[in-house]
Amino acid sequence: MTTDTFSSKYTGEKAANNANGVDKQQKSGKIREKSIEHILSAAQHEFVINGFKGTTIQAIADRAGLPKANIHYYFKNKDNLIHAVLENILDLWDEVLGDISVDDDPKEVLAHFIRTKVRMSFTHPGPSKLFAMEIIQGAQHLKDYARTYLRKWVREKAKVFELWIEQGKMSKVDPVHLIFLIWSSTQHYADFETQILTIMNRGEYEEEDVEHISEFLCTIIIRGCGIEYP
Amino acid sequence: MTTDTFSSKYTGEKAANNANGVDKQQKSGKIREKSIEHILSAAQHEFVINGFKGTTIQAIADRAGLPKANIHYYFKNKDNLIHAVLENILDLWDEVLGDISVDDDPKEVLAHFIRTKVRMSFTHPGPSKLFAMEIIQGAQHLKDYARTYLRKWVREKAKVFELWIEQGKMSKVDPVHLIFLIWSSTQHYADFETQILTIMNRGEYEEEDVEHISEFLCTIIIRGCGIEYP
DNA sequence: CGCGAGACTGACCAATTGGTCAGGCTGATG
DNA sequence: CATCAGCCTGACCAATTGGTCAGTCTCGCG
């Protein structure tokens, strides 16, 4: 897990010191790790439900089953905490959505991308939601590097799409907006989970929904790009 | 404007009394209306930026240029205030997205729907954002009737799509998810305004963007439905 | 066994919050 | 001009907030 990264980056000074003495107190180290994990998970939960300002440290502490001061012991303050949570999310996505190359088959790449993203929306709606809320509110807590990083990421992918278009592998559509389309239509199932479940008259998503929705989006979007599907 | 509806519904008792004496104090009435409008607009702004819990009455008051107690004078409490704001939004959408019938041409209807929705995202990103945040957070403040109303709305539209499919006017795609797709892909431009402007390296949306994006989405989605476009 | 480093936390604080209310102010009425 | 209904608000309150810190507790080491 990448949790270590965050603890060393966002954790208070005292806690950072401990990083040097891991071997000394291995058992404590384990508990420490578990605690940090619990806190990050609890924080994510609360931030999603109540927003940044609306979330109280006490609520996070309660959900994590720890005293409030403990949260401040691991994370200097609320800002550090949400930074850690958000970075956790970006790492997760980066890990899942691998690289693409001009030599790949557009149909395969698009389908894989859509499928993966849909599945993420179903299995990890929380991070998706929190990320969306951050962006909606003006990305106040996404550090600059995360923002510029996103731009780079989109440009990279768009470049590949452009080459495919030049090679006649797909019809002429705006690559940047194609990425937005895929992003939004898949993310929607995480962000609007509540509304969608209400409309579909369900209690929660089922495995078959993932299949069905993936297939639906693949059909429309890939065909929309002038590629035969399936 | 539908503002009156809200004032009578959500406003405190004292204020409601005034409804009887409008003729007596017409000038006051005008000021009253203006104030309510200012408050609703300010509230929407603040709720978007800081979320429900994160928004303080004081902040709304400051933005509206009124004393805090005045807000409580017009709206009994924070809950009433956000209810009023949200209803304002739903009304706006309902007004814009008219009815459709089986006899209409699918291509026309889809194109009109997409174009209108995109334009809304550009001209009224605030309401879109607030609505999205509400849903993400579990629609805590959207009253039941709003939720069930949405379901009814979607079912109605889906029914028409189904008939079109039966008549062979479009290919067999899931109508409900088609609505989700249109909704998400268009709303995305409001909700993720910040991110998108960063990626497109712009300060704000331009009129030509509306055209370009509408055209892009129409092409992909309508073609994706097996209808020739344009 | 006694020591000390470092992991932890109860109790506290200044600041801010949503909400209240007594009383000031205004403008139409007689 | 005096009156008064009722629109408005300054000043206040109890509750909650993020954050601090002086300690207490734990556990490996010598």
Coordinates of C-alpha atoms (C1' of nucleotides) in Angstrom, one line a residue:
Chain A
M1 CA 0.0 0.0 0.0
T2 CA 1.0 3.6 -0.5
T3 CA -0.2 4.5 2.9
D4 CA 3.4 4.9 4.0
T5 CA 3.9 7.7 1.6
F6 CA 1.2 9.7 3.2
S7 CA 2.2 9.1 6.8
S8 CA 5.7 10.4 6.1
K9 CA 4.3 13.4 4.2
Y10 CA 1.4 14.5 6.2
T11 CA 1.9 13.2 9.6
G12 CA 3.0 15.3 12.5
E13 CA 6.6 15.7 13.5
K14 CA 6.5 13.4 16.5
A15 CA 5.0 10.7 14.4
A16 CA 7.5 11.2 11.6
N17 CA 10.3 10.6 14.1
N18 CA 8.9 7.2 14.6
A19 CA 9.8 6.3 11.0
N20 CA 13.4 6.0 12.2
G21 CA 12.6 3.7 15.0
V22 CA 10.4 1.2 13.1
D23 CA 12.6 -1.8 14.0
K24 CA 12.6 -0.8 17.6
Q25 CA 8.8 -1.0 17.9
Q26 CA 7.6 -3.3 15.3
K27 CA 4.4 -4.1 17.1
S28 CA 3.6 -0.5 17.6
G29 CA 4.4 0.1 14.0
K30 CA 1.7 -2.4 13.0
I31 CA -0.9 -0.7 15.2
R32 CA 0.3 2.6 13.8
E33 CA -0.3 1.5 10.3
K34 CA -3.7 0.1 11.1
S35 CA -4.7 3.3 12.9
I36 CA -3.6 5.4 9.9
E37 CA -5.6 3.2 7.6
H38 CA -8.6 3.4 9.8
I39 CA -8.3 7.2 10.0
L40 CA -7.9 7.6 6.3
S41 CA -10.9 5.4 5.6
A42 CA -13.1 7.1 8.2
A43 CA -12.0 10.5 6.9
Q44 CA -12.9 9.6 3.4
H45 CA -16.3 8.5 4.5
E46 CA -17.0 11.6 6.5
F47 CA -15.7 14.0 3.9
V48 CA -18.0 12.4 1.3
I49 CA -21.1 12.7 3.4
N50 CA -20.4 16.1 4.9
G51 CA -17.9 17.9 2.7
F52 CA -14.6 19.3 4.0
K53 CA -15.9 22.1 6.2
G54 CA -18.9 20.0 7.3
T55 CA -16.8 17.2 8.6
T56 CA -15.6 17.3 12.2
I57 CA -12.5 15.7 13.5
Q58 CA -14.7 14.3 16.2
A59 CA -16.8 12.5 13.7
I60 CA -13.8 11.0 12.0
A61 CA -12.4 9.9 15.4
D62 CA -15.7 8.3 16.3
R63 CA -15.9 6.4 13.0
A64 CA -12.3 5.3 13.4
G65 CA -12.9 4.3 17.0
L66 CA -10.1 6.5 18.3
P67 CA -9.9 9.5 20.6
K68 CA -9.9 12.9 18.8
A69 CA -6.4 13.8 19.9
N70 CA -5.2 10.7 18.2
I71 CA -6.2 12.0 14.8
H72 CA -4.2 15.1 15.5
Y73 CA -1.4 13.0 16.6
Y74 CA -1.2 11.3 13.2
F75 CA -2.2 14.2 11.1
K76 CA -1.1 17.6 12.0
N77 CA -4.5 19.2 11.0
K78 CA -7.6 18.8 8.9
D79 CA -5.9 20.1 5.8
N80 CA -3.1 17.5 6.0
L81 CA -5.7 14.9 6.5
I82 CA -7.7 15.7 3.3
H83 CA -4.6 16.0 1.3
A84 CA -3.6 12.5 2.3
V85 CA -7.0 11.2 1.5
L86 CA -7.0 12.8 -1.9
E87 CA -3.6 11.6 -2.8
N88 CA -4.6 8.1 -1.9
I89 CA -7.4 8.4 -4.5
L90 CA -5.3 9.8 -7.3
D91 CA -2.7 7.0 -6.7
L92 CA -5.5 4.4 -6.9
W93 CA -6.7 5.7 -10.3
D94 CA -3.3 6.0 -11.7
E95 CA -2.6 2.4 -10.7
V96 CA -5.7 1.1 -12.5
L97 CA -5.7 3.1 -15.7
G98 CA -2.5 2.0 -17.3
D99 CA -0.7 3.4 -20.3
I100 CA -1.9 3.3 -23.9
S101 CA 0.1 3.3 -27.1
V102 CA -0.5 4.1 -30.8
D103 CA 0.1 0.6 -31.7
D104 CA -2.8 -0.7 -29.6
D105 CA -6.2 -1.4 -31.0
P106 CA -8.6 1.6 -30.4
K107 CA -11.5 -0.7 -29.8
E108 CA -9.7 -2.7 -27.2
V109 CA -8.3 0.3 -25.4
L110 CA -11.6 2.2 -25.3
A111 CA -13.4 -0.9 -24.1
H112 CA -10.9 -1.7 -21.5
F113 CA -10.8 1.9 -20.3
I114 CA -14.6 2.1 -20.0
R115 CA -14.9 -1.3 -18.3
T116 CA -12.2 -0.5 -15.8
K117 CA -13.7 2.9 -15.0
V118 CA -17.2 1.5 -14.6
R119 CA -16.0 -1.1 -12.2
M120 CA -14.1 1.4 -10.2
S121 CA -17.3 3.4 -9.9
F122 CA -19.0 0.4 -8.5
T123 CA -16.3 -0.9 -6.2
H124 CA -14.9 2.4 -5.0
P125 CA -17.7 5.0 -5.2
G126 CA -16.4 6.9 -2.2
P127 CA -13.1 8.1 -3.7
S128 CA -14.9 9.0 -6.9
K129 CA -17.5 11.1 -4.9
L130 CA -14.9 12.9 -2.8
F131 CA -12.9 13.7 -5.9
A132 CA -16.0 15.0 -7.7
M133 CA -16.9 17.2 -4.7
E134 CA -13.5 18.6 -4.6
I135 CA -13.6 19.6 -8.2
I136 CA -17.1 21.0 -8.0
Q137 CA -16.0 23.2 -5.1
G138 CA -13.1 24.5 -7.1
A139 CA -10.4 22.0 -6.2
Q140 CA -9.4 23.9 -3.2
H141 CA -7.5 21.1 -1.7
L142 CA -6.1 19.5 -4.8
K143 CA -2.6 20.8 -4.8
D144 CA -1.3 22.4 -8.0
Y145 CA 0.7 19.5 -9.0
A146 CA -2.4 17.3 -9.0
R147 CA -4.1 19.8 -11.3
T148 CA -1.3 20.2 -13.8
Y149 CA -0.7 16.5 -13.6
L150 CA -4.3 15.9 -14.8
R151 CA -3.7 18.2 -17.8
K152 CA -0.6 16.3 -18.7
W153 CA -2.5 13.0 -18.4
V154 CA -5.3 14.2 -20.7
R155 CA -3.0 15.6 -23.3
E156 CA -1.0 12.4 -23.5
K157 CA -4.1 10.3 -24.1
A158 CA -5.5 12.8 -26.5
K159 CA -2.4 12.6 -28.6
V160 CA -2.8 8.9 -29.1
F161 CA -6.4 9.4 -30.1
E162 CA -5.3 12.0 -32.7
L163 CA -2.8 9.6 -34.2
W164 CA -5.5 6.9 -34.5
I165 CA -7.7 9.4 -36.3
E166 CA -4.9 10.3 -38.7
Q167 CA -4.4 6.6 -39.4
G168 CA -8.1 6.3 -40.1
K169 CA -8.6 3.9 -37.2
M170 CA -11.5 6.0 -35.9
S171 CA -13.6 8.8 -37.2
K172 CA -12.8 12.5 -36.5
V173 CA -14.0 13.4 -33.0
D174 CA -12.5 15.8 -30.5
P175 CA -10.1 13.6 -28.4
V176 CA -10.2 15.8 -25.3
H177 CA -13.9 15.8 -25.2
L178 CA -14.0 12.1 -25.9
I179 CA -12.0 11.7 -22.7
F180 CA -14.4 13.9 -20.8
L181 CA -17.3 11.9 -22.2
I182 CA -15.8 8.6 -21.0
W183 CA -14.8 10.1 -17.7
S184 CA -18.2 11.7 -17.0
S185 CA -20.4 8.9 -18.1
T186 CA -18.6 6.3 -16.0
Q187 CA -18.0 8.5 -13.0
H188 CA -21.7 9.3 -13.0
Y189 CA -22.5 5.8 -11.7
A190 CA -20.4 6.5 -8.6
D191 CA -21.3 10.1 -8.0
F192 CA -25.0 9.7 -8.6
E193 CA -25.2 6.2 -7.1
T194 CA -28.1 7.3 -4.8
Q195 CA -30.2 8.8 -7.5
I196 CA -29.5 6.0 -10.0
L197 CA -30.4 3.3 -7.5
T198 CA -33.7 5.1 -6.7
I199 CA -34.5 5.4 -10.4
M200 CA -33.6 1.8 -11.1
N201 CA -35.6 0.8 -8.0
R202 CA -32.7 -1.1 -6.4
G203 CA -31.0 -1.3 -3.0
E204 CA -27.5 -1.6 -4.4
Y205 CA -25.6 -2.3 -7.6
E206 CA -25.3 -5.9 -8.7
E207 CA -22.5 -7.6 -10.6
E208 CA -24.7 -7.9 -13.7
D209 CA -25.2 -4.1 -13.6
V210 CA -21.5 -3.6 -14.1
E211 CA -21.6 -5.8 -17.2
H212 CA -24.7 -4.3 -18.5
I213 CA -23.6 -0.7 -18.1
S214 CA -20.1 -1.4 -19.4
E215 CA -21.6 -3.0 -22.5
F216 CA -24.0 -0.1 -23.0
L217 CA -21.4 2.6 -22.7
C218 CA -19.0 0.6 -24.9
T219 CA -21.6 0.2 -27.6
I220 CA -22.6 3.9 -27.7
I221 CA -19.2 5.5 -27.3
I222 CA -17.2 3.1 -29.5
R223 CA -19.8 3.1 -32.2
G224 CA -20.0 6.9 -31.8
C225 CA -16.3 7.0 -32.7
G226 CA -17.1 5.2 -36.0
I227 CA -15.7 1.9 -34.9
E228 CA -17.7 -1.3 -35.2
Y229 CA -18.8 -2.8 -32.0
P230 CA -18.8 -5.5 -30.8
Chain B
M1 CA -40.4 34.2 -11.1
T2 CA -41.3 31.4 -8.9
T3 CA -39.7 33.1 -6.0
D4 CA -43.1 33.8 -4.4
T5 CA -43.7 30.1 -4.1
F6 CA -40.7 29.7 -1.9
S7 CA -41.2 32.7 0.3
S8 CA -44.7 31.5 1.2
K9 CA -43.5 27.9 1.7
Y10 CA -40.3 28.4 3.5
T11 CA -40.4 31.8 5.1
G12 CA -41.0 32.3 8.8
E13 CA -44.5 32.9 10.1
K14 CA -44.2 36.6 10.6
A15 CA -43.1 37.0 7.1
A16 CA -45.9 34.8 5.8
N17 CA -48.4 37.1 7.6
N18 CA -47.2 39.9 5.4
A19 CA -48.6 38.0 2.3
N20 CA -52.0 39.3 3.5
G21 CA -50.9 42.9 3.7
V22 CA -49.1 43.2 0.4
D23 CA -51.3 46.1 -0.8
K24 CA -50.7 47.9 2.4
Q25 CA -47.0 48.1 1.9
Q26 CA -46.2 47.7 -1.7
K27 CA -42.9 49.4 -1.5
S28 CA -41.8 47.1 1.4
G29 CA -43.0 44.2 -0.7
K30 CA -40.6 45.1 -3.5
I31 CA -37.7 45.4 -1.1
R32 CA -38.8 42.1 0.4
E33 CA -38.8 40.4 -2.9
K34 CA -35.4 41.8 -3.8
S35 CA -34.0 40.7 -0.4
I36 CA -35.3 37.1 -0.8
E37 CA -33.8 37.0 -4.3
H38 CA -30.5 38.2 -3.0
I39 CA -30.5 35.7 -0.2
L40 CA -31.4 32.8 -2.4
S41 CA -28.7 33.7 -4.9
A42 CA -26.1 34.2 -2.1
A43 CA -27.1 31.0 -0.5
Q44 CA -26.7 29.1 -3.7
H45 CA -23.3 30.5 -4.2
E46 CA -22.1 29.6 -0.7
F47 CA -23.7 26.2 -0.6
V48 CA -21.8 25.3 -3.8
I49 CA -18.5 26.4 -2.5
N50 CA -18.7 25.1 1.0
G51 CA -21.4 22.5 1.1
F52 CA -24.4 22.6 3.4
K53 CA -22.8 22.1 6.7
G54 CA -19.8 24.2 5.7
T55 CA -21.9 27.2 4.8
T56 CA -22.5 29.7 7.6
I57 CA -25.5 31.9 7.7
Q58 CA -23.1 34.7 8.3
A59 CA -21.4 34.1 5.0
I60 CA -24.7 34.1 3.2
A61 CA -25.7 37.3 5.0
D62 CA -22.4 39.0 4.1
R63 CA -22.7 38.0 0.4
A64 CA -26.3 39.2 0.3
G65 CA -25.3 42.4 2.1
L66 CA -27.8 41.9 4.9
P67 CA -27.5 41.4 8.6
K68 CA -27.6 37.8 9.7
A69 CA -30.8 38.1 11.6
N70 CA -32.5 39.2 8.4
I71 CA -31.8 35.8 6.9
H72 CA -33.5 34.1 9.8
Y73 CA -36.3 36.6 9.4
Y74 CA -37.0 35.5 5.8
F75 CA -36.1 31.8 6.2
K76 CA -36.8 30.1 9.5
N77 CA -33.6 28.1 9.5
K78 CA -30.8 26.7 7.3
D79 CA -32.8 23.7 6.2
N80 CA -35.7 25.8 4.9
L81 CA -33.2 27.9 3.1
I82 CA -31.6 25.1 1.2
H83 CA -34.9 23.5 0.4
A84 CA -35.9 26.8 -1.2
V85 CA -32.7 26.9 -3.2
L86 CA -33.0 23.4 -4.4
E87 CA -36.6 23.8 -5.4
N88 CA -35.6 26.8 -7.4
I89 CA -33.2 24.7 -9.3
L90 CA -35.6 21.8 -10.1
D91 CA -38.2 24.3 -11.4
L92 CA -35.6 25.8 -13.6
W93 CA -34.7 22.5 -15.2
D94 CA -38.3 21.5 -15.5
E95 CA -39.1 24.7 -17.3
V96 CA -36.3 24.2 -19.9
L97 CA -36.6 20.5 -20.7
G98 CA -40.0 20.3 -22.2
D99 CA -42.1 17.3 -23.0
I100 CA -41.4 14.8 -25.7
S101 CA -43.8 12.5 -27.7
V102 CA -43.6 9.3 -29.7
D103 CA -44.5 11.2 -32.8
D104 CA -41.4 13.4 -32.6
D105 CA -38.3 12.7 -34.5
P106 CA -35.7 11.0 -32.3
K107 CA -32.8 12.8 -33.9
E108 CA -34.4 16.2 -33.3
V109 CA -35.4 15.4 -29.8
L110 CA -32.0 14.0 -28.7
A111 CA -30.2 16.9 -30.4
H112 CA -32.5 19.5 -28.8
F113 CA -32.2 17.8 -25.4
I114 CA -28.4 17.6 -25.5
R115 CA -28.0 21.2 -26.8
T116 CA -30.3 22.6 -24.1
K117 CA -28.6 20.7 -21.4
V118 CA -25.2 21.8 -22.5
R119 CA -26.2 25.4 -22.6
M120 CA -27.7 25.1 -19.1
S121 CA -24.4 23.8 -17.9
F122 CA -22.7 26.8 -19.3
T123 CA -25.1 29.5 -18.3
H124 CA -26.2 28.1 -14.9
P125 CA -23.3 26.0 -13.6
G126 CA -24.1 26.9 -10.0
P127 CA -27.5 25.1 -9.7
S128 CA -26.0 22.1 -11.5
K129 CA -23.2 21.9 -9.1
L130 CA -25.3 22.3 -6.0
F131 CA -27.7 19.6 -7.3
A132 CA -24.8 17.3 -8.0
M133 CA -23.4 17.8 -4.5
E134 CA -26.7 17.1 -3.0
I135 CA -27.0 13.8 -4.8
I136 CA -23.4 12.8 -4.1
Q137 CA -24.0 13.4 -0.4
G138 CA -27.0 11.2 -0.5
A139 CA -29.7 13.7 -1.4
Q140 CA -30.3 14.5 2.3
H141 CA -32.1 17.7 1.5
L142 CA -34.0 16.7 -1.6
K143 CA -37.4 16.0 -0.2
D144 CA -38.9 12.6 -1.1
Y145 CA -41.2 14.1 -3.6
A146 CA -38.3 15.5 -5.6
R147 CA -36.7 12.0 -5.6
T148 CA -39.8 10.1 -6.7
Y149 CA -40.5 12.9 -9.1
L150 CA -37.2 12.2 -10.8
R151 CA -38.0 8.5 -11.1
K152 CA -41.3 9.3 -12.8
W153 CA -39.6 11.7 -15.2
V154 CA -37.0 9.2 -16.3
R155 CA -39.6 6.4 -16.7
E156 CA -41.7 8.7 -18.9
K157 CA -38.9 9.6 -21.2
A158 CA -37.6 6.0 -21.3
K159 CA -41.0 4.8 -22.4
V160 CA -40.9 7.0 -25.5
F161 CA -37.4 5.8 -26.3
E162 CA -38.6 2.2 -26.1
L163 CA -41.4 2.9 -28.5
W164 CA -38.9 4.5 -30.9
I165 CA -36.8 1.3 -30.7
E166 CA -39.9 -0.9 -31.4
Q167 CA -40.7 1.3 -34.4
G168 CA -37.1 0.8 -35.6
K169 CA -36.4 4.5 -35.4
M170 CA -33.3 3.8 -33.3
S171 CA -31.2 0.8 -32.4
K172 CA -31.7 -1.3 -29.3
V173 CA -30.0 0.5 -26.4
D174 CA -31.1 0.7 -22.8
P175 CA -33.3 3.8 -22.6
V176 CA -32.7 4.5 -18.9
H177 CA -29.0 4.4 -19.3
L178 CA -29.2 6.5 -22.4
I179 CA -30.8 9.2 -20.2
F180 CA -28.1 8.8 -17.6
L181 CA -25.5 9.1 -20.4
I182 CA -26.9 12.3 -21.7
W183 CA -27.4 13.7 -18.2
S184 CA -23.9 12.9 -17.0
S185 CA -22.0 13.9 -20.1
T186 CA -23.7 17.3 -20.3
Q187 CA -23.8 18.0 -16.6
H188 CA -20.1 17.2 -16.5
Y189 CA -19.4 20.5 -18.1
A190 CA -21.0 22.4 -15.2
D191 CA -19.8 20.2 -12.4
F192 CA -16.2 19.9 -13.5
E193 CA -16.0 23.4 -14.9
T194 CA -12.8 24.1 -13.0
Q195 CA -11.0 21.0 -14.1
I196 CA -12.1 21.3 -17.7
L197 CA -11.1 24.9 -18.0
T198 CA -7.7 24.0 -16.6
I199 CA -7.2 21.1 -19.0
M200 CA -8.4 23.2 -22.0
N201 CA -6.2 26.0 -20.7
R202 CA -8.9 28.6 -20.7
G203 CA -10.1 31.2 -18.3
E204 CA -13.8 30.7 -19.0
Y205 CA -16.1 29.0 -21.4
E206 CA -16.8 30.8 -24.7
E207 CA -19.9 30.7 -26.9
E208 CA -18.1 28.6 -29.5
D209 CA -17.4 26.0 -26.8
V210 CA -21.1 25.5 -26.3
E211 CA -21.5 24.9 -30.1
H212 CA -18.5 22.7 -30.3
I213 CA -19.3 20.5 -27.3
S214 CA -23.0 20.2 -28.2
E215 CA -22.0 19.1 -31.7
F216 CA -19.5 16.6 -30.3
L217 CA -22.0 15.0 -27.9
C218 CA -24.8 15.0 -30.5
T219 CA -22.5 13.2 -33.0
I220 CA -21.3 10.5 -30.6
I221 CA -24.6 9.8 -28.8
I222 CA -27.0 10.0 -31.7
R223 CA -24.7 8.0 -33.9
G224 CA -24.3 5.6 -30.9
C225 CA -28.0 5.1 -31.1
G226 CA -27.7 4.0 -34.6
I227 CA -29.2 7.2 -36.1
E228 CA -27.4 9.0 -38.8
Y229 CA -26.0 12.4 -37.8
P230 CA -26.1 15.1 -38.9
Chain C
dC1 C1' 13.9 -4.7 37.8
dG2 C1' 14.2 0.2 36.8
dC3 C1' 14.7 3.4 33.2
dG4 C1' 13.6 6.3 29.5
dA5 C1' 12.0 7.2 24.8
dG6 C1' 8.3 7.7 22.5
dA7 C1' 3.2 6.4 21.7
dC8 C1' -0.8 8.1 23.2
dT9 C1' -5.0 10.9 25.4
dG10 C1' -8.2 13.5 28.8
dA11 C1' -9.1 17.9 29.6
dC12 C1' -9.0 22.2 28.2
dC13 C1' -9.4 26.8 25.3
dA14 C1' -10.4 30.5 22.2
dA15 C1' -13.2 31.0 18.3
dT16 C1' -17.2 30.2 15.7
dT17 C1' -21.8 28.5 15.0
dG18 C1' -27.1 28.4 14.4
dG19 C1' -30.6 30.4 16.3
dT20 C1' -33.4 33.9 19.5
dC21 C1' -35.6 38.0 21.0
dA22 C1' -36.5 42.5 22.9
dG23 C1' -36.8 46.5 21.2
dG24 C1' -35.9 50.2 17.3
dC25 C1' -37.6 52.0 13.2
dT26 C1' -40.9 53.2 9.3
dG27 C1' -44.6 54.7 6.8
dA28 C1' -49.6 54.3 6.2
dT29 C1' -53.8 55.7 8.6
dG30 C1' -57.2 58.5 10.9
Chain D
dC1 C1' -49.6 65.1 14.3
dA2 C1' -50.1 60.9 17.0
dT3 C1' -50.6 56.1 16.7
dC4 C1' -49.4 51.5 15.9
dA5 C1' -48.8 47.3 13.1
dG6 C1' -45.3 44.9 11.6
dC7 C1' -40.6 44.9 9.2
dC8 C1' -36.2 44.7 10.7
dT9 C1' -31.7 44.0 13.6
dG10 C1' -28.0 44.5 17.4
dA11 C1' -26.7 41.9 20.9
dC12 C1' -26.8 37.9 23.0
dC13 C1' -26.6 32.6 24.2
dA14 C1' -25.7 27.7 24.5
dA15 C1' -23.4 24.4 21.8
dT16 C1' -19.8 23.0 19.0
dT17 C1' -15.4 23.5 16.6
dG18 C1' -10.3 22.7 15.5
dG19 C1' -6.5 22.5 17.8
dT20 C1' -3.1 22.2 22.1
dC21 C1' -0.6 20.3 25.8
dA22 C1' 0.8 18.4 30.1
dG23 C1' 0.9 14.8 31.3
dT24 C1' 0.1 9.1 31.5
dC25 C1' 1.1 4.7 29.8
dT26 C1' 3.8 1.0 27.3
dC27 C1' 7.5 -1.7 26.2
dG28 C1' 12.3 -2.9 24.9
dC29 C1' 16.8 -2.4 26.7
dG30 C1' 20.6 -2.8 29.9

